[in-house]
Amino acid sequence: MTDASLVVTDLRVEFSGFVAVGGVSFDAHPGEVRFLIGPNGAGKTTCIDAITGLTKGTGSARLGEKELLGRQVHKIVRLGVGRTFQTASVFDELTVLQNLDIAAGRHRPAISLLRARRGVDPAIERALEETGLAGELTTPAGILSHGQKQWLEIAMLLVQDAKVLLLDEPVAGMSQDERTATGELLQRIAAKRIVLVVEHDMDFMRRYATRVTVLHQGRVLSQGTVAEVQADPRVQEVYLGTADAMTEG
Ligand SMILES: Nc1ncnc2c1ncn2[C@@H]1O[C@H](COP(=O)(O)OP(=O)(O)OP(=O)(O)O)[C@@H](O)[C@H]1O
Ligand SMILES: [Mg+2]
């Protein structure tokens, strides 16, 4: 839970001379489902990498009073900044509960299914309820559906009490029902946390975004409400030919 905002100012990332992110500014506040969209290679993931310390960036990314750029990855995590990756990064051979234990920094020995439930701490219990995974406590993560794996990753961030959730294409590969469930989950989570969603799925964006930043070739092309961004001719031009992505649908 947080009152602070994430404020990114003139963020730049270069890879041996190639400008992947060329001066990007945006902010995200608790209470909104903030979207970052843009074509392949626009620099979306690189922005998240820089904010989370995986990639060196210049400029500024502040969470409240705290500058994130220049800090080590684990210190940024400790400030409450969590992220997911484009490909799920849960431990397939461990159960849902064991994955959440690890996220919570607990080490639970391999114990029986019956004993598992008794030892569940309240933060894990809440995250399970919130993400709809309460019935999957003892399921090995590897046999969860694609959607459930993404929810497990989100649950892991909730267990860590992340103040900021940076989600890289959370609904890619999901069924329509899973998308709807994810959108509603993000709306609930965003009430008290900062949620920034990187997505390609324009239909999903239209349904759940409060504000949108459109990146193109490492720069902000457009920024505003869904309606404002959709009406922007520059955005329509960039998305032209990509399955009528920006037209009302
Ligand atoms: N480690 C790296 N070294 C060199 N170039 C990189 C590196 N990481 C990303 N890039 C380049 O930076 C640009 C932005 O990549 P990025 O992954 O941020 O795009 P993206 O918007 O997330 O795209 P996608 O929608 O395909 O995930 C791309 O041209 C990419 O090839
Ligand atoms: Mg990406």
XYZ file of C-alpha atoms and ligand atoms in Angstrom:
281
model
C 0.000 0.000 0.000
C 1.351 3.385 -0.885
C 0.505 7.051 -1.313
C 3.714 7.700 -3.252
C 3.832 8.024 -7.016
C 6.308 6.673 -9.523
C 7.718 9.555 -11.521
C 9.993 8.790 -14.458
C 11.755 11.790 -15.972
C 13.894 11.866 -19.111
C 14.823 8.196 -18.823
C 17.542 7.146 -21.249
C 19.044 3.742 -21.943
C 21.739 3.037 -24.507
C 23.158 -0.306 -25.592
C 26.633 0.305 -27.023
C 25.549 3.460 -28.790
C 22.048 2.284 -29.737
C 19.423 4.437 -28.032
C 16.745 2.004 -26.821
C 15.046 4.575 -24.582
C 15.676 8.163 -25.586
C 14.298 10.454 -22.897
C 11.022 9.021 -21.671
C 8.889 10.710 -19.007
C 5.694 9.452 -17.423
C 4.203 9.007 -14.001
C 1.972 6.463 -12.321
C -0.126 6.825 -9.198
C -1.973 4.472 -6.892
C -5.617 4.197 -7.907
C -5.059 3.977 -11.662
C -4.275 1.109 -14.015
C -1.474 2.704 -15.970
C -0.563 1.318 -19.374
C 2.637 1.533 -21.376
C 2.102 0.384 -24.946
C 3.947 0.515 -28.235
C 5.104 -1.668 -31.117
C 7.832 -4.323 -30.819
C 11.164 -2.790 -29.915
C 9.620 0.481 -28.697
C 11.561 0.274 -25.428
C 8.811 -0.827 -23.039
C 10.678 -3.688 -21.380
C 13.867 -1.630 -21.306
C 12.017 1.051 -19.308
C 11.001 -1.572 -16.743
C 14.532 -3.010 -16.721
C 15.972 0.434 -16.000
C 13.438 1.216 -13.262
C 14.190 -2.113 -11.564
C 17.975 -1.770 -11.866
C 18.533 -4.617 -14.333
C 19.758 -2.185 -16.972
C 21.663 1.031 -16.437
C 19.588 4.102 -17.198
C 20.104 7.824 -16.811
C 17.578 10.490 -15.968
C 15.345 9.844 -13.011
C 12.854 7.318 -11.704
C 11.567 8.337 -8.304
C 9.262 6.433 -6.010
C 8.051 9.160 -3.699
C 11.215 10.818 -2.408
C 13.485 7.917 -3.377
C 15.551 7.871 -6.549
C 15.635 4.335 -7.972
C 18.202 4.759 -10.730
C 21.699 3.884 -9.588
C 20.522 1.548 -6.823
C 21.215 -2.174 -6.845
C 18.436 -4.543 -7.936
C 17.788 -6.010 -4.481
C 17.643 -2.559 -2.900
C 15.027 -1.489 -5.428
C 13.036 -4.625 -4.572
C 13.341 -3.716 -0.904
C 11.886 -0.274 -1.633
C 8.771 -2.106 -2.815
C 9.238 -2.231 -6.575
C 8.230 -5.589 -8.066
C 8.034 -6.765 -11.660
C 7.036 -9.697 -13.795
C 8.778 -10.865 -16.947
C 7.454 -11.491 -20.445
C 7.976 -15.196 -19.812
C 6.706 -16.605 -16.514
C 9.444 -17.082 -13.957
C 7.841 -19.285 -11.307
C 9.463 -22.493 -10.072
C 7.583 -25.144 -12.058
C 8.526 -28.087 -9.859
C 7.420 -26.366 -6.650
C 3.832 -25.994 -5.488
C 1.944 -22.707 -5.502
C 2.442 -22.471 -1.731
C 6.164 -23.197 -1.971
C 6.549 -20.495 -4.614
C 4.735 -18.028 -2.359
C 6.856 -19.095 0.623
C 9.967 -18.285 -1.349
C 8.522 -14.902 -2.300
C 7.814 -14.312 1.394
C 11.379 -15.307 2.265
C 10.254 -18.444 4.108
C 11.727 -21.858 3.693
C 9.178 -24.588 4.105
C 10.374 -28.168 4.035
C 8.545 -30.572 1.761
C 5.534 -31.342 3.932
C 2.299 -33.222 3.487
C -0.701 -31.692 1.770
C -2.684 -31.775 4.992
C -0.117 -29.882 6.962
C 0.411 -27.350 4.203
C -2.673 -25.284 4.881
C -2.099 -24.876 8.605
C 1.176 -23.051 8.148
C -0.081 -20.481 5.645
C 0.628 -16.996 6.884
C -1.916 -14.205 6.499
C -0.078 -12.362 3.709
C 0.030 -15.550 1.626
C -3.608 -16.297 2.447
C -4.634 -12.821 1.237
C -2.573 -13.089 -1.949
C -4.137 -16.491 -2.701
C -7.655 -15.147 -2.227
C -6.921 -11.988 -4.202
C -5.561 -13.878 -7.206
C -8.103 -16.703 -7.104
C -5.442 -19.336 -6.461
C -6.695 -20.472 -3.047
C -7.758 -23.820 -4.474
C -4.347 -24.476 -6.023
C -2.210 -24.390 -2.875
C -0.623 -27.777 -3.420
C -0.603 -27.718 -7.234
C 2.868 -27.781 -8.783
C 3.273 -24.452 -10.557
C 4.343 -26.275 -13.725
C 0.847 -27.666 -14.305
C -1.009 -24.394 -13.720
C -2.661 -22.844 -16.754
C -0.815 -20.014 -18.433
C -3.137 -17.501 -16.796
C -2.732 -19.036 -13.359
C 1.064 -18.812 -13.674
C 0.811 -15.092 -14.306
C -1.517 -14.758 -11.316
C 0.986 -16.695 -9.208
C 3.660 -14.194 -10.209
C 1.360 -11.361 -9.202
C 0.567 -13.184 -5.944
C 4.325 -13.404 -5.275
C 4.578 -9.623 -5.618
C 1.587 -9.156 -3.300
C 3.186 -11.437 -0.697
C 6.238 -9.199 -0.837
C 3.854 -6.267 -0.327
C 5.172 -4.584 -3.467
C 4.091 -0.945 -3.660
C 4.797 -0.846 -7.370
C 3.906 -3.690 -9.758
C 5.494 -3.460 -13.201
C 3.835 -6.131 -15.332
C 5.353 -7.051 -18.680
C 2.626 -8.381 -20.991
C 0.586 -10.112 -18.294
C -2.232 -11.286 -20.594
C -0.152 -12.542 -23.537
C -1.385 -16.028 -24.396
C -4.379 -15.849 -22.042
C -7.911 -16.925 -22.884
C -10.651 -14.272 -22.965
C -11.958 -15.335 -19.555
C -8.460 -15.193 -18.101
C -8.011 -11.705 -19.546
C -11.184 -10.491 -17.917
C -10.192 -12.035 -14.592
C -6.746 -10.430 -14.885
C -8.182 -7.008 -15.723
C -10.458 -7.150 -12.693
C -7.568 -8.351 -10.534
C -5.418 -5.421 -11.682
C -8.212 -2.957 -10.914
C -8.468 -4.334 -7.371
C -4.711 -4.296 -6.835
C -4.368 -0.794 -8.273
C -6.694 0.676 -5.658
C -3.804 0.836 -3.192
C -0.696 0.225 -5.259
C 0.993 1.550 -8.353
C 0.270 -0.739 -11.310
C 2.032 -0.226 -14.638
C 1.038 -2.656 -17.369
C 3.041 -3.191 -20.551
C 0.733 -4.694 -23.149
C 0.291 -5.373 -26.830
C -3.346 -6.316 -26.462
C -5.253 -3.183 -27.461
C -8.640 -4.591 -26.540
C -7.373 -5.300 -23.031
C -5.830 -1.834 -22.854
C -9.102 -0.178 -23.897
C -11.055 -2.048 -21.260
C -8.821 -1.502 -18.278
C -6.458 1.440 -18.808
C -7.028 4.670 -16.945
C -4.107 6.468 -18.603
C -1.814 5.336 -21.395
C 1.673 6.204 -22.568
C 2.521 5.156 -26.127
C 6.196 4.549 -26.858
C 7.671 4.396 -30.327
C 11.354 3.966 -31.096
C 12.344 4.794 -27.550
C 10.305 7.971 -27.248
C 6.888 8.986 -25.973
C 4.632 9.272 -29.001
C 1.441 10.086 -27.154
C 0.100 10.162 -23.633
C -3.345 10.531 -22.099
C -6.633 8.763 -21.579
C -7.565 5.823 -23.826
C -9.819 8.131 -25.851
C -7.115 10.785 -26.257
C -4.467 8.288 -27.307
C -6.810 6.512 -29.730
C -7.726 9.805 -31.366
C -4.073 10.771 -31.846
C -3.201 10.499 -35.563
C 0.464 9.713 -34.755
C -0.670 6.687 -32.773
C -2.985 5.558 -35.540
C -0.117 5.838 -37.993
C 2.236 3.704 -35.906
C -0.412 1.045 -35.398
C -1.617 1.112 -38.979
C -1.651 -2.348 -40.455
C -1.296 -4.106 -37.103
C -4.703 -5.779 -37.108
C -6.622 -2.479 -36.907
C -5.332 -2.349 -33.369
C -6.332 1.190 -32.527
C -9.750 1.268 -34.084
C -12.810 0.979 -31.881
C -13.524 -2.637 -31.401
N 20.486 -5.990 -23.910
C 20.286 -5.361 -25.077
N 21.307 -5.094 -25.925
C 21.120 -4.445 -27.100
N 19.926 -4.020 -27.523
C 18.861 -4.267 -26.737
C 18.983 -4.941 -25.483
N 17.744 -5.025 -24.918
C 16.906 -4.442 -25.791
N 17.559 -3.983 -26.876
C 16.974 -3.269 -28.004
O 16.324 -2.123 -27.490
C 15.103 -1.891 -28.192
C 13.939 -1.900 -27.210
O 13.755 -3.222 -26.735
P 12.621 -3.592 -25.693
O 12.802 -5.016 -25.350
O 12.627 -2.613 -24.582
O 11.318 -3.376 -26.560
P 9.799 -3.680 -26.179
O 9.053 -2.417 -26.402
O 9.703 -4.326 -24.855
O 9.394 -4.692 -27.347
P 8.453 -6.019 -27.322
O 7.064 -5.497 -27.480
O 8.907 -6.773 -28.514
O 8.681 -6.738 -26.038
C 15.001 -2.989 -29.238
O 15.495 -2.465 -30.449
C 15.905 -4.073 -28.712
O 16.454 -4.832 -29.762
Mg 9.134 -6.182 -24.208
